[in-house]
Each structure stands twice: as C-alpha cells, then as structure tokens.
Amino acid sequence: MQLSLKNRRKWLLGGGLLLLTATPSFAIFGIGDIVFDPTSYASLVSQLTTLQTQYTMLKNNIEHFSIKQQWQTTLTALKNANVKNMFGETNGMTTALNSNSPSASTAGWTAATVPVSSDLPTYIGSQAPGSPQLSQLAMIEMSDSVSPDCITAVGQYRAARTQNATANSSLTANQLDGGSSTNSEVQQLNLLNAAEAQKISEMQSQGVLQACVASQMAVANMQQRNAAATDLNTAVFVQTQHAAHDMSAASEGNTWQTYLP
C-alpha cells in the first residue's frame, strides 16, 4: 500500500513537471501528430485580416475613383472665321481659315493683296540683288510664299479641333467614369496612353502654328530692316552729293553739309 502511494506521488510529480515544461500545443482527438497552436493561429488570423484590408483598399483604388470630377477640364471651342467679302476682295479666305485647303489660302491671299506690275522686269530686271527695289521684291515674294501656308495652318488647326471634338469628349468621359467597366488598371493605362497621343497631336499642330509665326516675323523684320537701310543709304547719298557739288550761294565759301532735303 505504501509502495503504491509512493508510485502515485512519483507519477503525479512527473506529470506536473511535464505540464510545466510543455508548449501551449496539444493534440486533437488524441492523435499525436496533429497539434493545435493557439499562438500561431492568432498570428495567422491577424495576417489574413491585414491582407484582406490591403486587398480591399487596392481594389477600391483600382476600380473606383469617386472624386474623378476634380480632373475635369473643358475643351475650348474655336469660333469659325467669317471674313466679309463685299466685292470679291477676300474670295476663298473664309474657307481657307476654317479648313485644310491650300488652294483656298492661295486664292484668298492673292485676292486680298496688291499685285506686282507685269512691267516690273522692264524697269528693275537689270539691277543687282541688294538694290532697294529688288529687296522690296524679295520681301513681297517671301510674304506671298509663307502667308498662304500660315492661313492653311490656321484652317487645318480649326478643322482638326472640330474633327477631334468627339474623340476628346469620349476620352474625357471614360477618364472621369467612376464605374468598374472602365477602371481596371489596364483600362486606365490605355486611357493615359490615348491622352498622351492626343497631347502629341496637339503639340504637333501647335508647332506648325509657331513655325508660321516665326516665318511671318522674319518677313516683318525684313521690311523693317530694308526701311532702315534705305533711310541710311539716302542720308549717305545726300551727303555725298553735297560734298561733290557745291550748292553754296555766290558769296558763300563752303557747303552746308548737314542739310537734308
């Protein structure tokens, strides 16, 4: 009997020590190789909750942009040009300014400008380049070349804005749409690519207009430069003539060199 009590005490003491040193894992249904760990389970649940929150946030960011209207802009419509034509002095100009028509631009420019006389070669044909008359003719010829092209560029730009209005409106509507049908990541990237393509087209059109402005400035600078050069040449000519030909009165001893007619 005493031996049995001692054995029981030993077994109870050993079992207690085993429980104190054991991890918080235990077998399920008595099967020793299936162990449930409450600590690991709690960590796994926490990780899954975090992943679900991140997934929900990313999904909402990709599929739904609830405040997209703050990006909305308005495409300024260009008013069609309407040039008066009382006596045929601007024939073709209205068409040229509203469409891509080089022939209308040339016709409108020709009708609206003073023509050069057909007898001009008889009087200045023997002059060397750089003479005042040939310089003026060069300016006229440059203006007759670049001005119709600039009118065509303006008409082309107006026509392109009208033609692209539907595409621009459609792109804007899709970009600002808050539904899931147009808000996947691939769809949004495609919309960005389309917007960049439209931007490139606009920049190219603007580049043509800027080239026209530069060419017109060159013609205007040529006119101002020729006028200034003509004034200087006139002053030199007058001074040269005064020095070579004494214009003083009979009782005077020298010529008034600073006089200009």
CSV table of C-alpha atoms in Angstrom, one decimal:
chain,number,residue,atom,x,y,z
A,1,MET,CA,0.0,0.0,0.0
A,2,GLN,CA,2.8,2.4,0.9
A,3,LEU,CA,4.6,1.5,-2.3
A,4,SER,CA,1.5,2.2,-4.3
A,5,LEU,CA,1.2,5.7,-2.7
A,6,LYS,CA,4.9,6.4,-3.4
A,7,ASN,CA,4.5,5.4,-7.0
A,8,ARG,CA,1.4,7.6,-7.4
A,9,ARG,CA,3.3,10.5,-6.0
A,10,LYS,CA,6.1,9.9,-8.4
A,11,TRP,CA,3.8,9.8,-11.3
A,12,LEU,CA,1.9,12.9,-10.2
A,13,LEU,CA,5.1,14.8,-9.7
A,14,GLY,CA,6.5,13.8,-13.1
A,15,GLY,CA,3.2,14.7,-14.8
A,16,GLY,CA,3.2,18.1,-13.2
A,17,LEU,CA,6.8,18.8,-14.3
A,18,LEU,CA,5.9,17.7,-17.8
A,19,LEU,CA,2.9,20.1,-17.9
A,20,LEU,CA,5.1,23.0,-16.7
A,21,THR,CA,7.7,22.4,-19.5
A,22,ALA,CA,5.2,21.7,-22.3
A,23,THR,CA,4.3,24.3,-25.1
A,24,PRO,CA,0.8,25.6,-25.5
A,25,SER,CA,0.2,23.0,-28.2
A,26,PHE,CA,-2.0,20.0,-27.7
A,27,ALA,CA,-3.2,17.0,-29.8
A,28,ILE,CA,-6.6,16.9,-31.3
A,29,PHE,CA,-8.8,13.8,-30.8
A,30,GLY,CA,-5.9,12.0,-29.2
A,31,ILE,CA,-4.0,11.9,-32.5
A,32,GLY,CA,-0.4,12.7,-31.6
A,33,ASP,CA,0.8,14.1,-34.9
A,34,ILE,CA,-2.0,16.8,-35.2
A,35,VAL,CA,-1.1,19.7,-33.0
A,36,PHE,CA,-3.1,22.9,-32.5
A,37,ASP,CA,-1.0,26.0,-31.6
A,38,PRO,CA,-3.2,28.9,-30.4
A,39,THR,CA,-0.4,31.4,-30.7
A,40,SER,CA,0.3,30.6,-34.3
A,41,TYR,CA,-3.4,30.6,-35.1
A,42,ALA,CA,-3.8,34.1,-33.7
A,43,SER,CA,-0.9,35.4,-35.7
A,44,LEU,CA,-2.2,33.8,-38.9
A,45,VAL,CA,-5.7,35.4,-38.3
A,46,SER,CA,-4.0,38.8,-37.8
A,47,GLN,CA,-2.0,38.4,-41.1
A,48,LEU,CA,-5.1,37.4,-43.0
A,49,THR,CA,-7.0,40.4,-41.7
A,50,THR,CA,-4.3,42.7,-42.7
A,51,LEU,CA,-4.1,41.2,-46.2
A,52,GLN,CA,-7.8,41.5,-46.6
A,53,THR,CA,-7.8,45.2,-45.6
A,54,GLN,CA,-5.0,45.9,-48.1
A,55,TYR,CA,-6.8,44.0,-50.8
A,56,THR,CA,-10.0,45.9,-50.3
A,57,MET,CA,-8.1,49.2,-50.3
A,58,LEU,CA,-6.2,48.3,-53.6
A,59,LYS,CA,-9.4,47.1,-55.2
A,60,ASN,CA,-11.2,50.3,-54.4
A,61,ASN,CA,-8.3,52.4,-55.7
A,62,ILE,CA,-8.1,50.4,-58.9
A,63,GLU,CA,-11.8,50.1,-59.7
A,64,HIS,CA,-13.5,53.1,-58.2
A,65,PHE,CA,-12.3,56.7,-58.2
A,66,SER,CA,-15.1,58.5,-56.5
A,67,ILE,CA,-13.7,62.1,-56.9
A,68,LYS,CA,-12.6,62.0,-60.6
A,69,GLN,CA,-14.6,65.1,-61.5
A,70,GLN,CA,-11.9,67.2,-59.9
A,71,TRP,CA,-9.8,66.4,-63.0
A,72,GLN,CA,-12.4,67.6,-65.5
A,73,THR,CA,-11.4,70.3,-68.0
A,74,THR,CA,-13.3,71.9,-70.8
A,75,LEU,CA,-12.1,71.9,-74.4
A,76,THR,CA,-12.3,75.5,-75.7
A,77,ALA,CA,-14.3,75.6,-78.9
A,78,LEU,CA,-13.0,77.7,-81.7
A,79,LYS,CA,-15.4,80.0,-83.4
A,80,ASN,CA,-15.4,79.7,-87.2
A,81,ALA,CA,-14.0,82.6,-89.0
A,82,ASN,CA,-16.3,84.6,-91.3
A,83,VAL,CA,-14.4,87.1,-93.4
A,84,LYS,CA,-16.5,89.8,-95.2
A,85,ASN,CA,-16.3,89.7,-98.9
A,86,MET,CA,-18.2,92.7,-100.3
A,87,PHE,CA,-16.5,93.0,-103.7
A,88,GLY,CA,-14.6,89.7,-104.0
A,89,GLU,CA,-11.6,91.1,-102.2
A,90,THR,CA,-11.4,88.1,-99.9
A,91,ASN,CA,-12.5,85.3,-102.2
A,92,GLY,CA,-11.7,81.9,-100.5
A,93,MET,CA,-10.4,83.4,-97.3
A,94,THR,CA,-13.3,82.2,-95.1
A,95,THR,CA,-12.9,78.6,-96.5
A,96,ALA,CA,-9.1,78.8,-96.0
A,97,LEU,CA,-9.4,79.9,-92.3
A,98,ASN,CA,-11.8,77.1,-91.5
A,99,SER,CA,-10.5,74.1,-93.4
A,100,ASN,CA,-7.3,72.5,-94.7
A,101,SER,CA,-7.4,74.0,-98.2
A,102,PRO,CA,-4.1,75.3,-99.7
A,103,SER,CA,-5.8,76.3,-102.9
A,104,ALA,CA,-8.3,78.4,-101.0
A,105,SER,CA,-5.5,80.0,-99.0
A,106,THR,CA,-3.6,81.0,-102.1
A,107,ALA,CA,-6.7,82.3,-103.8
A,108,GLY,CA,-7.7,84.3,-100.7
A,109,TRP,CA,-4.2,85.8,-100.3
A,110,THR,CA,-4.0,86.7,-104.0
A,111,ALA,CA,-7.3,88.4,-104.0
A,112,ALA,CA,-6.5,90.4,-100.8
A,113,THR,CA,-3.1,91.8,-101.8
A,114,VAL,CA,-1.8,94.3,-104.3
A,115,PRO,CA,-0.3,92.5,-107.3
A,116,VAL,CA,3.1,93.4,-108.7
A,117,SER,CA,3.0,95.1,-112.1
A,118,SER,CA,3.7,93.0,-115.1
A,119,ASP,CA,6.0,95.7,-116.4
A,120,LEU,CA,8.3,95.4,-113.4
A,121,PRO,CA,11.0,93.3,-115.1
A,122,THR,CA,11.5,96.0,-117.7
A,123,TYR,CA,12.5,98.6,-115.1
A,124,ILE,CA,14.4,96.6,-112.5
A,125,GLY,CA,15.4,93.5,-114.3
A,126,SER,CA,18.9,94.8,-114.8
A,127,GLN,CA,19.5,95.6,-111.2
A,128,ALA,CA,21.8,93.6,-109.0
A,129,PRO,CA,20.5,91.7,-105.9
A,130,GLY,CA,20.6,94.0,-102.9
A,131,SER,CA,19.2,97.0,-104.6
A,132,PRO,CA,16.3,98.7,-102.8
A,133,GLN,CA,13.8,97.6,-105.5
A,134,LEU,CA,14.9,94.0,-105.6
A,135,SER,CA,15.0,93.9,-101.8
A,136,GLN,CA,11.4,95.0,-101.7
A,137,LEU,CA,10.5,92.4,-104.3
A,138,ALA,CA,12.2,89.7,-102.2
A,139,MET,CA,10.1,90.7,-99.2
A,140,ILE,CA,6.9,90.5,-101.3
A,141,GLU,CA,7.9,87.1,-102.7
A,142,MET,CA,8.7,85.8,-99.2
A,143,SER,CA,5.4,87.1,-97.9
A,144,ASP,CA,3.5,85.6,-100.8
A,145,SER,CA,5.1,82.2,-100.0
A,146,VAL,CA,4.7,81.9,-96.3
A,147,SER,CA,1.4,83.7,-95.7
A,148,PRO,CA,-0.8,81.3,-97.6
A,149,ASP,CA,0.9,78.4,-95.8
A,150,CYS,CA,0.1,80.1,-92.5
A,151,ILE,CA,-3.5,80.7,-93.4
A,152,THR,CA,-3.7,77.0,-94.3
A,153,ALA,CA,-2.2,76.0,-91.0
A,154,VAL,CA,-4.8,78.1,-89.2
A,155,GLY,CA,-7.6,76.4,-91.1
A,156,GLN,CA,-6.2,73.0,-90.6
A,157,TYR,CA,-6.0,73.6,-86.8
A,158,ARG,CA,-9.6,74.8,-86.7
A,159,ALA,CA,-10.8,71.8,-88.7
A,160,ALA,CA,-8.8,69.3,-86.6
A,161,ARG,CA,-10.3,70.7,-83.4
A,162,THR,CA,-13.8,70.2,-84.8
A,163,GLN,CA,-13.0,66.7,-86.0
A,164,ASN,CA,-11.4,65.6,-82.7
A,165,ALA,CA,-14.1,67.0,-80.5
A,166,THR,CA,-16.0,63.7,-80.3
A,167,ALA,CA,-12.8,61.7,-79.6
A,168,ASN,CA,-11.8,64.2,-76.9
A,169,SER,CA,-15.3,64.1,-75.3
A,170,SER,CA,-15.3,60.3,-75.3
A,171,LEU,CA,-11.8,60.1,-73.7
A,172,THR,CA,-12.8,62.6,-71.0
A,173,ALA,CA,-16.0,60.7,-70.3
A,174,ASN,CA,-14.1,57.4,-69.9
A,175,GLN,CA,-11.4,59.0,-67.7
A,176,LEU,CA,-14.0,60.5,-65.4
A,177,ASP,CA,-16.2,57.5,-65.3
A,178,GLY,CA,-16.4,56.0,-61.8
A,179,GLY,CA,-17.8,52.6,-62.7
A,180,SER,CA,-15.9,49.4,-62.7
A,181,SER,CA,-16.2,48.9,-66.5
A,182,THR,CA,-13.5,51.5,-67.3
A,183,ASN,CA,-11.5,51.5,-64.1
A,184,SER,CA,-9.3,48.4,-64.2
A,185,GLU,CA,-5.6,49.0,-64.2
A,186,VAL,CA,-5.1,48.1,-67.8
A,187,GLN,CA,-8.0,50.2,-69.0
A,188,GLN,CA,-6.7,53.2,-67.1
A,189,LEU,CA,-3.3,52.8,-68.6
A,190,ASN,CA,-4.8,52.6,-72.0
A,191,LEU,CA,-6.7,55.9,-71.3
A,192,LEU,CA,-3.5,57.5,-70.2
A,193,ASN,CA,-1.8,56.4,-73.5
A,194,ALA,CA,-4.7,57.8,-75.5
A,195,ALA,CA,-4.4,61.1,-73.7
A,196,GLU,CA,-0.7,61.2,-74.4
A,197,ALA,CA,-1.3,60.5,-78.1
A,198,GLN,CA,-3.8,63.4,-78.2
A,199,LYS,CA,-1.3,65.6,-76.5
A,200,ILE,CA,1.4,64.8,-79.1
A,201,SER,CA,-1.1,65.6,-81.9
A,202,GLU,CA,-1.9,69.0,-80.2
A,203,MET,CA,1.8,69.8,-79.8
A,204,GLN,CA,2.5,69.0,-83.4
A,205,SER,CA,-0.3,71.3,-84.5
A,206,GLN,CA,0.9,74.0,-82.2
A,207,GLY,CA,4.4,73.5,-83.7
A,208,VAL,CA,3.1,74.2,-87.2
A,209,LEU,CA,1.4,77.4,-86.0
A,210,GLN,CA,4.6,78.5,-84.2
A,211,ALA,CA,6.6,77.9,-87.4
A,212,CYS,CA,4.1,80.2,-89.2
A,213,VAL,CA,4.5,82.9,-86.6
A,214,ALA,CA,8.3,82.7,-86.9
A,215,SER,CA,8.1,83.0,-90.7
A,216,GLN,CA,5.8,86.0,-90.5
A,217,MET,CA,8.2,87.6,-88.1
A,218,ALA,CA,11.0,87.1,-90.5
A,219,VAL,CA,9.1,88.9,-93.2
A,220,ALA,CA,8.2,91.7,-90.9
A,221,ASN,CA,11.8,92.0,-89.8
A,222,MET,CA,12.9,92.1,-93.4
A,223,GLN,CA,10.5,95.0,-94.1
A,224,GLN,CA,11.8,97.0,-91.1
A,225,ARG,CA,15.4,96.2,-91.9
A,226,ASN,CA,15.0,97.3,-95.5
A,227,ALA,CA,13.3,100.5,-94.5
A,228,ALA,CA,16.1,101.4,-92.0
A,229,ALA,CA,18.8,100.5,-94.6
A,230,THR,CA,17.0,102.7,-97.2
A,231,ASP,CA,17.0,105.7,-94.8
A,232,LEU,CA,20.7,105.3,-94.1
A,233,ASN,CA,21.5,105.0,-97.8
A,234,THR,CA,19.5,108.1,-98.6
A,235,ALA,CA,21.4,110.1,-96.0
A,236,VAL,CA,24.8,108.9,-97.3
A,237,PHE,CA,23.7,109.7,-100.9
A,238,VAL,CA,22.6,113.3,-100.0
A,239,GLN,CA,25.9,113.9,-98.1
A,240,THR,CA,27.9,112.6,-101.0
A,241,GLN,CA,26.1,114.8,-103.5
A,242,HIS,CA,26.6,117.9,-101.3
A,243,ALA,CA,30.3,117.2,-101.0
A,244,ALA,CA,30.7,116.7,-104.7
A,245,HIS,CA,28.6,119.6,-105.9
A,246,ASP,CA,29.0,123.0,-104.3
A,247,MET,CA,25.5,124.3,-103.6
A,248,SER,CA,26.5,127.4,-101.7
A,249,ALA,CA,25.4,130.9,-102.7
A,250,ALA,CA,27.8,133.1,-104.7
A,251,SER,CA,29.2,134.9,-101.6
A,252,GLU,CA,29.5,131.8,-99.5
A,253,GLY,CA,32.7,129.9,-99.1
A,254,ASN,CA,31.5,126.4,-98.2
A,255,THR,CA,28.6,124.0,-98.5
A,256,TRP,CA,26.0,123.3,-95.7
A,257,GLN,CA,26.9,119.7,-95.2
A,258,THR,CA,24.3,118.9,-92.6
A,259,TYR,CA,21.3,119.9,-94.7
A,260,LEU,CA,19.0,117.1,-95.8
A,261,PRO,CA,16.1,117.8,-98.2
